[in-house]
Amino acid sequence: MERENGARPRQHPSTAQRCSHIELPPGKVVVQEAPHFFCDTNNLAEMLLENKGRFHREGEQRIPKRGVKILHLVRDPFSMAISNYNYHSQDPTPEGWVKDKTRNICGKKEFFGDTLAELLLPTLVSPGVDFDEPPIVTKEEFDMLYDKCNHLFRAQRGFEDESYYFHLRQLDPSHGIKLSTLQQMVNGGDIFLMANNIIKLNQIRTIQSRVNDINDGGNTMKSKYDKIQILTMSLSDFTHYPRRSTLKYLNLCTATPCLEKKKAE
């Protein structure tokens, strides 16, 4: 088993696929930073199972990919919002863009001509595979978030031409954290992007469990390798529940179950 050195940087989605292109070669551990999953769930599953690895020695057919195991690490949205405010409002700020006075941090962000809302809403409005789950956010609610953001940004006298950083430093902290969290939702999009990825991977897991039985000429074939195994875990779980979290991680990674005592060791 090989491992790539370091995490791959954030990959922006292509115009056609609307998903960050991720290559998962057989036999390698790949670490991918913050991918974007805006494409169709079936296309995403096909991309994850695509094999660009080794060829058979005799012939041009690639060695079949036995499956994919994905450990999806997420953050608590509340602590994420607090951290985002503290990080960008500190003096000196570690990121120069927050001092850009021409930047509208409540504007509608675009990817290849589509706004962030247009890309996210198909998933967030219908998070279930059978469209039977209540929406996480509607278009009207998304628009309300934009309005709330603009009511805080450059809305006060003396703030009209100031930077995002100026707002974070000068606004009352209760208003400052509201602004930074709204920016993180509708412009930076990190909170909604994380929710989108959780839903997409959960939809793959649901669909995959349904098509695990493959009918071939009337014979039902079950294969434990023809599926994508996904485990979503919060980073805070490793801090608060290290033993339990490590065991869950090992259960995903180990090809065959092993004794809990051995894994704990």
XYZ file of N, CA and C in Angstrom:
795
model
N 0.846 -1.196 0.000
C 0.000 0.000 0.000
C 0.880 1.244 0.000
N 0.683 2.124 -0.979
C 1.465 3.346 -1.076
C 0.631 4.526 -0.605
N 1.342 5.593 -0.213
C 0.665 6.809 0.207
C 1.319 8.001 -0.463
N 0.496 8.914 -0.982
C 1.034 10.131 -1.556
C 1.498 11.045 -0.441
N 2.525 11.817 -0.706
C 3.042 12.751 0.285
C 2.242 14.040 0.260
N 1.577 14.330 1.383
C 0.818 15.569 1.486
C -0.545 15.478 0.836
N -1.405 16.446 1.200
C -2.753 16.489 0.644
C -2.746 17.174 -0.704
N -3.558 16.674 -1.619
C -3.712 17.344 -2.899
C -4.456 18.663 -2.678
N -4.039 19.736 -3.366
C -4.729 21.017 -3.196
C -6.148 20.944 -3.700
N -6.956 21.933 -3.304
C -8.352 21.984 -3.711
C -8.459 21.973 -5.228
N -9.269 21.065 -5.770
C -9.476 20.950 -7.211
C -10.806 21.589 -7.581
N -10.769 22.544 -8.511
C -12.011 23.176 -8.930
C -12.707 22.315 -9.971
N -14.034 22.295 -9.970
C -14.768 21.415 -10.889
C -14.630 21.850 -12.328
N -14.675 20.867 -13.232
C -14.638 21.194 -14.653
C -16.016 21.645 -15.106
N -16.049 22.365 -16.215
C -17.327 22.880 -16.720
C -18.295 21.760 -17.034
N -17.791 20.675 -17.627
C -18.673 19.590 -18.056
C -19.140 18.734 -16.883
N -18.204 18.327 -16.035
C -18.531 17.371 -14.996
C -19.067 18.014 -13.714
N -18.645 19.243 -13.440
C -19.060 19.948 -12.224
C -18.650 19.199 -10.955
N -17.617 18.414 -11.057
C -17.042 17.747 -9.900
C -15.530 17.863 -9.975
N -14.900 18.071 -8.825
C -13.443 18.046 -8.788
C -12.967 16.685 -9.278
N -12.000 16.692 -10.186
C -11.506 15.425 -10.718
C -10.553 14.792 -9.709
N -10.907 13.615 -9.254
C -10.100 12.914 -8.264
C -9.704 11.555 -8.830
N -8.412 11.302 -8.903
C -7.923 10.000 -9.336
C -7.543 9.180 -8.114
N -8.084 7.977 -8.041
C -7.819 7.075 -6.921
C -7.197 5.790 -7.468
N -5.885 5.800 -7.716
C -5.227 4.613 -8.272
C -5.304 3.441 -7.306
N -5.466 2.223 -7.821
C -5.506 1.047 -6.945
C -4.232 0.926 -6.120
N -4.389 0.587 -4.840
C -3.242 0.357 -3.987
C -2.607 1.599 -3.410
N -3.255 2.761 -3.576
C -2.687 3.997 -3.046
C -3.654 4.677 -2.087
N -3.083 5.348 -1.091
C -3.862 6.184 -0.191
C -3.745 7.616 -0.704
N -4.871 8.217 -1.037
C -4.903 9.566 -1.600
C -5.578 10.510 -0.610
N -4.957 11.635 -0.345
C -5.523 12.655 0.534
C -5.916 13.848 -0.321
N -7.203 14.169 -0.333
C -7.722 15.253 -1.178
C -8.327 16.348 -0.304
N -7.902 17.580 -0.521
C -8.411 18.712 0.248
C -9.668 19.287 -0.383
N -10.737 19.384 0.377
C -11.968 20.109 0.041
C -12.401 19.984 -1.418
N -12.798 18.792 -1.876
C -13.287 18.660 -3.253
C -14.676 19.271 -3.414
N -15.030 19.583 -4.658
C -16.364 20.090 -4.976
C -17.140 19.001 -5.714
N -18.298 18.618 -5.175
C -19.125 17.582 -5.780
C -20.450 18.199 -6.236
N -20.463 18.790 -7.415
C -21.681 19.380 -7.965
C -22.299 18.510 -9.054
N -21.627 17.449 -9.442
C -22.099 16.638 -10.562
C -23.168 15.647 -10.109
N -23.724 14.932 -11.083
C -24.716 13.900 -10.819
C -24.100 12.801 -9.946
N -24.899 12.253 -9.042
C -24.390 11.255 -8.099
C -23.822 10.037 -8.807
N -24.479 9.575 -9.860
C -23.982 8.412 -10.596
C -22.652 8.709 -11.269
N -22.507 9.923 -11.815
C -21.236 10.303 -12.448
C -20.119 10.380 -11.414
N -20.455 10.865 -10.227
C -19.464 10.938 -9.160
C -19.000 9.537 -8.766
N -19.953 8.611 -8.640
C -19.603 7.239 -8.277
C -18.716 6.605 -9.340
N -19.036 6.846 -10.617
C -18.230 6.291 -11.703
C -16.814 6.851 -11.677
N -16.685 8.145 -11.367
C -15.362 8.757 -11.311
C -14.532 8.142 -10.184
N -15.165 7.927 -9.033
C -14.437 7.361 -7.903
C -13.994 5.928 -8.170
N -14.775 5.198 -8.957
C -14.443 3.804 -9.253
C -13.615 3.649 -10.521
N -13.389 4.761 -11.222
C -12.598 4.690 -12.447
C -11.188 4.225 -12.128
N -10.676 3.341 -12.975
C -9.350 2.773 -12.741
C -8.384 3.256 -13.809
N -7.438 4.073 -13.380
C -6.359 4.495 -14.283
C -5.030 3.931 -13.792
N -5.128 2.777 -13.188
C -3.940 2.141 -12.622
C -3.241 1.220 -13.607
N -2.735 0.119 -13.076
C -1.895 -0.766 -13.871
C -2.693 -1.550 -14.915
N -1.988 -1.928 -16.001
C -2.559 -2.798 -17.014
C -2.180 -4.248 -16.712
N -2.984 -5.177 -17.270
C -2.569 -6.571 -17.252
C -1.296 -6.711 -18.090
N -0.446 -7.630 -17.699
C 0.787 -7.820 -18.460
C 0.509 -8.269 -19.881
N -0.498 -9.098 -20.032
C -0.849 -9.591 -21.370
C -2.149 -8.945 -21.794
N -2.054 -7.977 -22.683
C -3.247 -7.287 -23.156
C -3.331 -5.871 -22.605
N -4.339 -5.177 -23.072
C -4.487 -3.764 -22.736
C -5.532 -3.508 -21.655
N -6.224 -4.525 -21.184
C -7.266 -4.330 -20.184
C -6.655 -4.023 -18.825
N -7.209 -3.021 -18.159
C -6.692 -2.654 -16.848
C -7.111 -3.673 -15.787
N -6.279 -3.783 -14.781
C -6.605 -4.663 -13.660
C -7.860 -4.113 -12.985
N -8.866 -4.937 -12.766
C -10.115 -4.445 -12.176
C -9.890 -3.792 -10.820
N -10.607 -2.725 -10.600
C -10.536 -2.026 -9.328
C -11.481 -2.709 -8.347
N -10.968 -3.157 -7.213
C -11.756 -3.972 -6.302
C -12.717 -3.139 -5.472
N -12.512 -1.857 -5.381
C -13.398 -1.012 -4.602
C -12.660 0.210 -4.081
N -13.404 1.065 -3.427
C -12.848 2.304 -2.894
C -13.317 2.473 -1.460
N -12.415 2.868 -0.592
C -12.750 3.193 0.788
C -12.461 4.670 1.005
N -13.479 5.398 1.457
C -13.357 6.843 1.617
C -13.595 7.218 3.076
N -12.623 7.882 3.666
C -12.780 8.477 4.987
C -12.993 9.973 4.765
N -14.210 10.421 5.003
C -14.583 11.821 4.773
C -14.558 12.559 6.101
N -13.584 13.438 6.278
C -13.434 14.189 7.515
C -14.130 15.541 7.399
N -14.983 15.835 8.372
C -15.744 17.085 8.369
C -15.523 17.816 9.692
N -16.002 19.052 9.743
C -15.863 19.858 10.956
C -17.232 20.222 11.506
N -17.293 20.468 12.802
C -18.507 20.961 13.439
C -18.774 22.369 12.899
N -19.930 22.625 12.275
C -20.192 23.950 11.690
C -20.090 25.088 12.707
N -20.485 24.832 13.954
C -20.423 25.880 14.974
C -18.975 26.277 15.264
N -18.129 25.281 15.556
C -16.722 25.579 15.828
C -16.029 26.117 14.578
N -16.501 25.683 13.408
C -15.960 26.172 12.142
C -16.223 27.670 11.982
N -17.426 28.103 12.361
C -17.788 29.516 12.257
C -16.985 30.365 13.246
N -16.831 29.866 14.481
C -16.050 30.585 15.484
C -14.596 30.714 15.033
N -14.041 29.616 14.551
C -12.658 29.607 14.093
C -12.463 30.558 12.912
N -13.427 30.578 12.006
C -13.351 31.452 10.831
C -13.304 32.918 11.247
N -14.131 33.308 12.212
C -14.154 34.695 12.690
C -12.844 35.057 13.384
N -12.387 34.204 14.289
C -11.148 34.484 15.008
C -9.938 34.535 14.073
N -9.932 33.661 13.092
C -8.791 33.574 12.170
C -8.665 34.835 11.313
N -9.788 35.294 10.742
C -9.718 36.425 9.812
C -9.695 37.782 10.512
N -10.106 37.839 11.769
C -10.145 39.125 12.464
C -8.891 39.389 13.296
N -7.980 38.436 13.364
C -6.788 38.615 14.183
C -5.860 39.678 13.594
N -5.003 40.218 14.443
C -4.056 41.258 14.034
C -2.628 40.791 14.341
N -1.799 40.624 13.280
C -2.115 40.883 11.873
C -2.901 39.724 11.266
N -3.676 40.024 10.240
C -4.454 38.980 9.584
C -3.535 38.124 8.717
N -3.729 36.797 8.711
C -2.866 35.921 7.905
C -3.223 35.922 6.414
N -4.371 36.501 6.038
C -4.784 36.480 4.635
C -5.039 37.895 4.148
N -4.307 38.270 3.104
C -4.375 39.632 2.602
C -5.675 40.015 1.932
N -6.410 39.042 1.398
C -7.614 39.358 0.634
C -8.683 40.036 1.492
N -8.655 39.826 2.817
C -9.683 40.420 3.672
C -9.544 41.944 3.747
N -8.388 42.467 3.313
C -8.171 43.920 3.326
C -8.453 44.566 1.966
N -8.882 43.752 1.008
C -9.190 44.264 -0.328
C -10.511 45.036 -0.287
N -10.445 46.363 -0.478
C -11.641 47.201 -0.370
C -12.556 47.072 -1.586
N -12.080 46.447 -2.653
C -12.912 46.269 -3.850
C -13.699 44.958 -3.793
N -13.450 44.148 -2.809
C -14.064 42.822 -2.740
C -15.388 42.884 -1.993
N -16.435 42.392 -2.666
C -17.759 42.301 -2.050
C -17.932 40.908 -1.475
N -17.786 40.791 -0.177
C -17.811 39.465 0.443
C -19.235 38.922 0.596
N -20.229 39.712 0.207
C -21.616 39.236 0.205
C -22.133 39.039 -1.217
N -21.238 39.110 -2.195
C -21.647 38.919 -3.584
C -21.862 37.461 -3.924
N -22.492 37.223 -5.055
C -22.791 35.853 -5.481
C -21.591 35.267 -6.220
N -21.000 34.243 -5.613
C -19.819 33.602 -6.171
C -20.211 32.692 -7.321
N -19.373 32.658 -8.367
C -19.683 31.861 -9.550
C -18.600 30.829 -9.822
N -19.044 29.691 -10.359
C -18.169 28.666 -10.895
C -18.604 28.417 -12.330
N -17.787 28.840 -13.289
C -18.065 28.598 -14.707
C -19.464 29.062 -15.116
N -19.851 30.256 -14.642
C -21.114 30.840 -15.077
C -22.305 30.530 -14.194
N -22.162 29.585 -13.275
C -23.248 29.256 -12.346
C -22.923 29.808 -10.973
N -23.923 30.364 -10.312
C -23.694 30.861 -8.961
C -23.588 29.697 -7.994
N -23.021 29.988 -6.830
C -22.895 28.966 -5.802
C -24.262 28.402 -5.428
N -25.255 29.271 -5.341
C -26.609 28.817 -4.997
C -27.151 27.864 -6.055
N -26.938 28.188 -7.332
C -27.446 27.334 -8.417
C -26.799 25.955 -8.382
N -25.542 25.882 -7.970
C -24.851 24.602 -7.911
C -25.237 23.785 -6.675
N -25.488 24.476 -5.572
C -25.758 23.792 -4.308
C -27.216 23.399 -4.115
N -28.128 24.237 -4.589
C -29.540 24.036 -4.270
C -30.119 22.707 -4.742
N -29.731 22.181 -5.927
C -30.286 20.866 -6.303
C -30.053 19.789 -5.251
N -28.929 19.850 -4.562
C -28.635 18.874 -3.518
C -29.259 19.265 -2.187
N -29.161 20.533 -1.817
C -29.629 20.969 -0.507
C -31.153 21.014 -0.410
N -31.826 21.245 -1.544
C -33.290 21.245 -1.544
C -33.832 19.822 -1.497
N -33.131 18.886 -2.161
C -33.580 17.488 -2.206
C -32.440 16.578 -1.760
N -32.139 16.541 -0.452
C -30.978 15.789 0.028
C -31.125 14.282 -0.013
N -32.345 13.758 -0.104
C -32.549 12.310 -0.121
C -32.460 11.741 -1.511
N -32.108 10.462 -1.617
C -32.019 9.792 -2.912
C -33.371 9.771 -3.599
N -34.445 9.573 -2.836
C -35.788 9.499 -3.400
C -36.549 10.821 -3.261
N -35.808 11.901 -3.002
C -36.411 13.226 -2.859
C -37.506 13.233 -1.780
N -37.253 12.413 -0.746
C -38.245 12.303 0.320
C -37.780 12.967 1.615
N -36.624 13.606 1.574
C -36.110 14.287 2.754
C -36.462 15.774 2.690
N -36.752 16.396 3.826
C -37.059 17.827 3.818
C -35.841 18.631 3.386
N -36.041 19.776 2.739
C -34.907 20.581 2.263
C -34.096 21.142 3.420
N -32.778 21.215 3.225
C -31.900 21.851 4.196
C -32.014 23.362 4.072
N -32.102 23.844 2.852
C -32.283 25.269 2.596
C -32.982 25.415 1.249
N -33.879 26.378 1.137
C -34.585 26.635 -0.109
C -33.971 27.846 -0.803
N -34.381 28.097 -2.043
C -33.867 29.252 -2.775
C -34.236 30.548 -2.059
N -35.447 30.611 -1.537
C -35.883 31.815 -0.826
C -35.029 32.048 0.423
N -34.705 30.985 1.116
C -33.868 31.110 2.313
C -32.435 31.487 1.952
N -31.952 30.965 0.830
C -30.612 31.321 0.366
C -30.566 32.814 0.044
N -31.602 33.314 -0.623
C -31.669 34.746 -0.943
C -31.732 35.592 0.333
N -32.422 35.086 1.350
C -32.502 35.797 2.625
C -31.121 35.911 3.281
N -30.298 34.884 3.113
C -28.947 34.932 3.668
C -28.107 36.006 2.983
N -28.278 36.137 1.664
C -27.599 37.215 0.935
C -28.042 38.571 1.479
N -29.345 38.719 1.693
C -29.880 39.994 2.207
C -29.321 40.303 3.593
N -29.285 39.308 4.457
C -28.756 39.509 5.810
C -27.289 39.923 5.765
N -26.551 39.304 4.855
C -25.138 39.632 4.717
C -24.964 41.083 4.274
N -25.745 41.500 3.302
C -25.643 42.865 2.780
C -26.159 43.910 3.771
N -27.010 43.501 4.689
C -27.481 44.425 5.722
C -26.400 44.704 6.767
N -25.390 43.849 6.809
C -24.285 44.037 7.742
C -23.047 44.621 7.067
N -22.855 44.302 5.783
C -21.628 44.707 5.085
C -21.831 46.049 4.388
N -21.007 47.026 4.768
C -21.032 48.376 4.182
C -22.391 49.054 4.330
N -23.099 48.716 5.390
C -24.434 49.276 5.606
C -24.429 50.418 6.618
N -23.385 50.527 7.417
C -23.331 51.587 8.419
C -22.555 52.804 7.899
N -22.865 53.941 8.465
C -22.151 55.161 8.090
C -20.673 55.022 8.471
N -19.820 55.346 7.514
C -18.389 55.217 7.719
C -17.819 53.877 7.299
N -18.699 52.936 6.967
C -18.263 51.600 6.557
C -18.428 51.377 5.051
N -18.981 52.368 4.339
C -19.419 52.162 2.952
C -18.310 51.658 2.023
N -17.095 52.152 2.179
C -16.001 51.795 1.270
C -14.899 51.007 1.967
N -15.223 50.437 3.105
C -14.203 49.745 3.878
C -14.138 48.252 3.529
N -13.058 47.643 3.968
C -12.795 46.230 3.673
C -13.538 45.308 4.645
N -13.543 44.067 4.309
C -14.104 43.033 5.180
C -13.363 43.009 6.515
N -12.053 43.153 6.449
C -11.244 43.146 7.665
C -11.609 44.305 8.584
N -11.840 45.471 8.008
C -12.248 46.636 8.796
C -13.543 46.344 9.548
N -14.480 45.691 8.864
C -15.748 45.326 9.497
C -15.527 44.374 10.667
N -14.699 43.354 10.460
C -14.467 42.370 11.511
C -13.817 43.005 12.735
N -12.991 44.006 12.516
C -12.290 44.658 13.627
C -13.149 45.714 14.329
N -14.048 46.361 13.565
C -14.775 47.502 14.111
C -16.206 47.184 14.541
N -16.810 46.182 13.946
C -18.173 45.835 14.336
C -18.193 45.224 15.734
N -19.321 45.353 16.409
C -19.518 44.633 17.656
C -19.301 43.142 17.367
N -18.597 42.406 18.256
C -18.306 40.990 17.983
C -19.531 40.155 17.611
N -20.690 40.461 18.200
C -21.899 39.691 17.863
C -22.290 39.903 16.408
N -22.076 41.125 15.889
C -22.361 41.400 14.480
C -21.225 40.916 13.588
N -19.998 41.009 14.106
C -18.850 40.558 13.322
C -18.901 39.079 13.017
N -19.275 38.276 14.012
C -19.325 36.831 13.778
C -20.512 36.457 12.894
N -21.591 37.231 12.959
C -22.705 36.997 12.038
C -22.260 37.234 10.604
N -21.529 38.344 10.396
C -21.065 38.669 9.049
C -20.093 37.620 8.532
N -19.142 37.210 9.357
C -18.157 36.227 8.897
C -18.813 34.883 8.601
N -19.823 34.512 9.393
C -20.511 33.239 9.158
C -21.360 33.304 7.889
N -22.021 34.434 7.660
C -22.794 34.598 6.431
C -21.878 34.561 5.214
N -20.729 35.217 5.321
C -19.761 35.182 4.217
C -19.316 33.754 3.947
N -19.114 33.004 5.011
C -18.660 31.617 4.888
C -19.732 30.717 4.277
N -20.985 31.141 4.361
C -22.082 30.339 3.825
C -22.394 30.680 2.379
N -22.514 31.977 2.051
C -23.043 32.356 0.739
C -21.989 32.833 -0.247
N -20.788 33.184 0.245
C -19.750 33.664 -0.660
C -18.579 32.694 -0.691
N -17.943 32.486 0.462
C -16.919 31.453 0.534
C -17.541 30.074 0.374
N -18.707 29.913 1.008
C -19.501 28.697 0.807
C -19.050 27.472 1.559
N -18.032 27.583 2.424
C -17.445 26.387 3.020
C -18.447 25.536 3.791
N -19.344 26.176 4.529
C -20.298 25.409 5.345
C -21.270 24.634 4.459
N -21.831 25.298 3.454
C -22.765 24.619 2.554
C -22.043 23.613 1.655
N -20.813 23.917 1.268
C -20.049 22.975 0.445
C -19.788 21.687 1.211
N -19.504 21.813 2.498
C -19.299 20.626 3.323
C -20.582 19.810 3.416
N -21.720 20.486 3.624
C -23.010 19.782 3.686
C -23.310 19.094 2.365
N -23.015 19.760 1.261
C -23.248 19.197 -0.072
C -22.453 17.902 -0.256
N -21.185 17.901 0.157
C -20.355 16.714 -0.006
C -20.825 15.561 0.875
N -21.268 15.879 2.093
C -21.803 14.840 2.975
C -23.007 14.166 2.327
N -23.908 14.976 1.770
C -25.122 14.444 1.142
C -24.781 13.609 -0.081
N -23.881 14.130 -0.936
C -23.517 13.409 -2.159
C -22.929 12.037 -1.843
N -22.024 11.982 -0.887
C -21.419 10.700 -0.534
C -22.431 9.763 0.115
N -23.365 10.310 0.885
C -24.412 9.492 1.486
C -25.351 8.946 0.414
N -25.623 9.754 -0.624
C -26.461 9.277 -1.728
C -25.778 8.134 -2.464
N -24.467 8.232 -2.659
C -23.730 7.140 -3.294
C -23.852 5.871 -2.472
N -23.694 6.003 -1.169
C -23.771 4.831 -0.288
C -25.152 4.190 -0.362
N -26.190 5.005 -0.430
C -27.552 4.481 -0.503
C -27.804 3.785 -1.830
N -27.417 4.451 -2.916
C -27.609 3.862 -4.242
C -26.800 2.586 -4.378
N -25.558 2.600 -3.884
C -24.686 1.445 -4.020
C -25.247 0.231 -3.297
N -25.890 0.433 -2.159
C -26.462 -0.694 -1.429
C -27.622 -1.316 -2.197
N -28.269 -0.511 -3.042
C -29.406 -1.022 -3.820
C -28.963 -1.809 -5.045
N -27.827 -1.412 -5.635
C -27.379 -2.078 -6.866
C -26.262 -3.070 -6.581
N -26.078 -3.440 -5.329
C -25.007 -4.369 -4.983
C -25.254 -5.746 -5.587
N -26.533 -6.112 -5.750
C -26.871 -7.385 -6.397
C -26.967 -7.155 -7.898
N -26.041 -7.733 -8.629
C -25.981 -7.545 -10.081
C -26.585 -8.764 -10.760
N -27.589 -8.543 -11.589
C -28.244 -9.638 -12.294
C -27.560 -9.852 -13.634
N -26.979 -11.013 -13.808
C -26.247 -11.342 -15.029
C -26.814 -12.623 -15.617
N -27.640 -12.474 -16.656
C -28.227 -13.641 -17.296
C -29.118 -14.440 -16.378
N -29.789 -13.731 -15.464
C -30.685 -14.419 -14.554
C -30.027 -14.860 -13.264
N -28.687 -14.755 -13.197
C -27.970 -15.145 -11.989
C -27.598 -13.903 -11.178
N -28.010 -13.878 -9.938
C -27.683 -12.758 -9.061
C -26.279 -12.931 -8.519
N -25.444 -11.937 -8.766
C -24.041 -12.007 -8.348
C -23.791 -10.973 -7.256
N -23.322 -11.430 -6.130
C -22.984 -10.520 -5.045
C -21.466 -10.377 -4.972
N -21.000 -9.177 -4.930
C -19.568 -8.948 -4.835
C -19.297 -7.841 -3.835
N -18.524 -8.146 -2.816
C -18.209 -7.151 -1.805
C -17.254 -6.086 -2.336
N -16.676 -6.352 -3.523
C -15.730 -5.398 -4.076
C -16.395 -4.355 -4.968
N -17.621 -4.602 -5.383
C -18.312 -3.693 -6.296
C -19.106 -2.645 -5.532
N -18.488 -2.029 -4.574
C -19.164 -0.967 -3.851
C -18.150 0.016 -3.284
N -18.644 1.164 -2.957
C -17.826 2.218 -2.372
C -18.137 2.278 -0.888
N -17.131 2.109 -0.083
C -17.315 2.172 1.362
C -16.953 3.576 1.848
N -17.891 4.207 2.555
C -17.722 5.592 2.973
C -17.949 5.717 4.470
N -17.042 6.408 5.130
C -17.185 6.718 6.551
C -16.977 8.211 6.724
N -18.013 8.922 7.192
C -17.914 10.352 7.476
C -17.719 10.536 8.973
N -16.657 11.258 9.329
C -16.341 11.467 10.735
C -15.983 12.927 10.984
N -16.348 13.407 12.161
C -15.991 14.767 12.555
C -14.587 14.783 13.143
N -13.826 15.809 12.789
C -12.475 15.932 13.331
C -12.491 16.033 14.857
N -13.535 16.652 15.395
C -13.620 16.806 16.846
C -13.798 15.463 17.553
N -14.333 14.454 16.837
C -14.491 13.137 17.447
C -13.141 12.531 17.822
N -12.124 12.798 16.981
C -10.806 12.256 17.285
C -10.215 12.894 18.536
N -10.652 14.131 18.829
C -10.178 14.812 20.028
C -10.934 14.362 21.270
N -12.262 14.281 21.152
C -13.092 13.964 22.315
C -13.239 12.458 22.557
N -13.224 11.672 21.479
C -13.403 10.226 21.607
C -12.318 9.507 20.798
N -11.061 9.639 21.191
C -9.962 9.112 20.369
C -10.016 7.600 20.159
N -10.322 6.843 21.206
C -10.319 5.384 21.060
C -11.444 4.928 20.140
N -12.651 5.411 20.401
C -13.800 5.012 19.584
C -13.607 5.429 18.133
N -13.076 6.628 17.919
C -12.874 7.130 16.567
C -11.808 6.321 15.832
N -10.747 5.965 16.530
C -9.683 5.175 15.913
C -10.185 3.798 15.520
N -11.026 3.196 16.364
C -11.580 1.880 16.040
C -12.482 1.942 14.810
N -13.282 2.991 14.700
C -14.140 3.148 13.524
C -13.292 3.306 12.267
N -12.213 4.072 12.394
C -11.311 4.265 11.260
C -10.659 2.943 10.854
N -10.210 2.165 11.833
C -9.574 0.886 11.535
C -10.561 -0.105 10.951
N -11.813 -0.048 11.391
C -12.836 -0.928 10.809
C -13.010 -0.651 9.327
N -12.865 0.604 8.942
C -12.956 0.953 7.521
C -11.719 0.476 6.763
N -10.553 0.670 7.362
C -9.294 0.423 6.650
C -8.936 -1.045 6.524
N -9.278 -1.839 7.538
C -8.863 -3.236 7.512
C -9.713 -4.030 6.539
N -9.059 -4.821 5.722
C -9.767 -5.621 4.726
C -10.600 -6.708 5.373
N -10.102 -7.277 6.452
C -10.835 -8.310 7.180
C -10.975 -7.867 8.628
N -12.113 -8.168 9.275
C -12.301 -7.755 10.675
C -11.206 -8.342 11.566
N -10.747 -7.548 12.482
C -9.783 -8.044 13.448
C -10.289 -7.754 14.835
N -9.726 -8.400 15.819
C -10.201 -8.277 17.189
C -10.048 -6.867 17.686
N -11.055 -6.431 18.441
C -11.041 -5.063 18.979
C -9.798 -4.844 19.833
N -9.381 -5.864 20.566
C -8.207 -5.724 21.427
C -6.964 -5.452 20.596
N -6.828 -6.152 19.460
C -5.657 -5.959 18.596
C -5.650 -4.558 18.007
N -6.826 -4.081 17.577
C -6.898 -2.762 16.989
C -6.606 -1.684 18.032
N -7.065 -1.920 19.245
C -6.804 -0.950 20.302
C -5.320 -0.864 20.612
N -4.607 -1.991 20.481
C -3.177 -2.006 20.728
C -2.421 -1.228 19.658
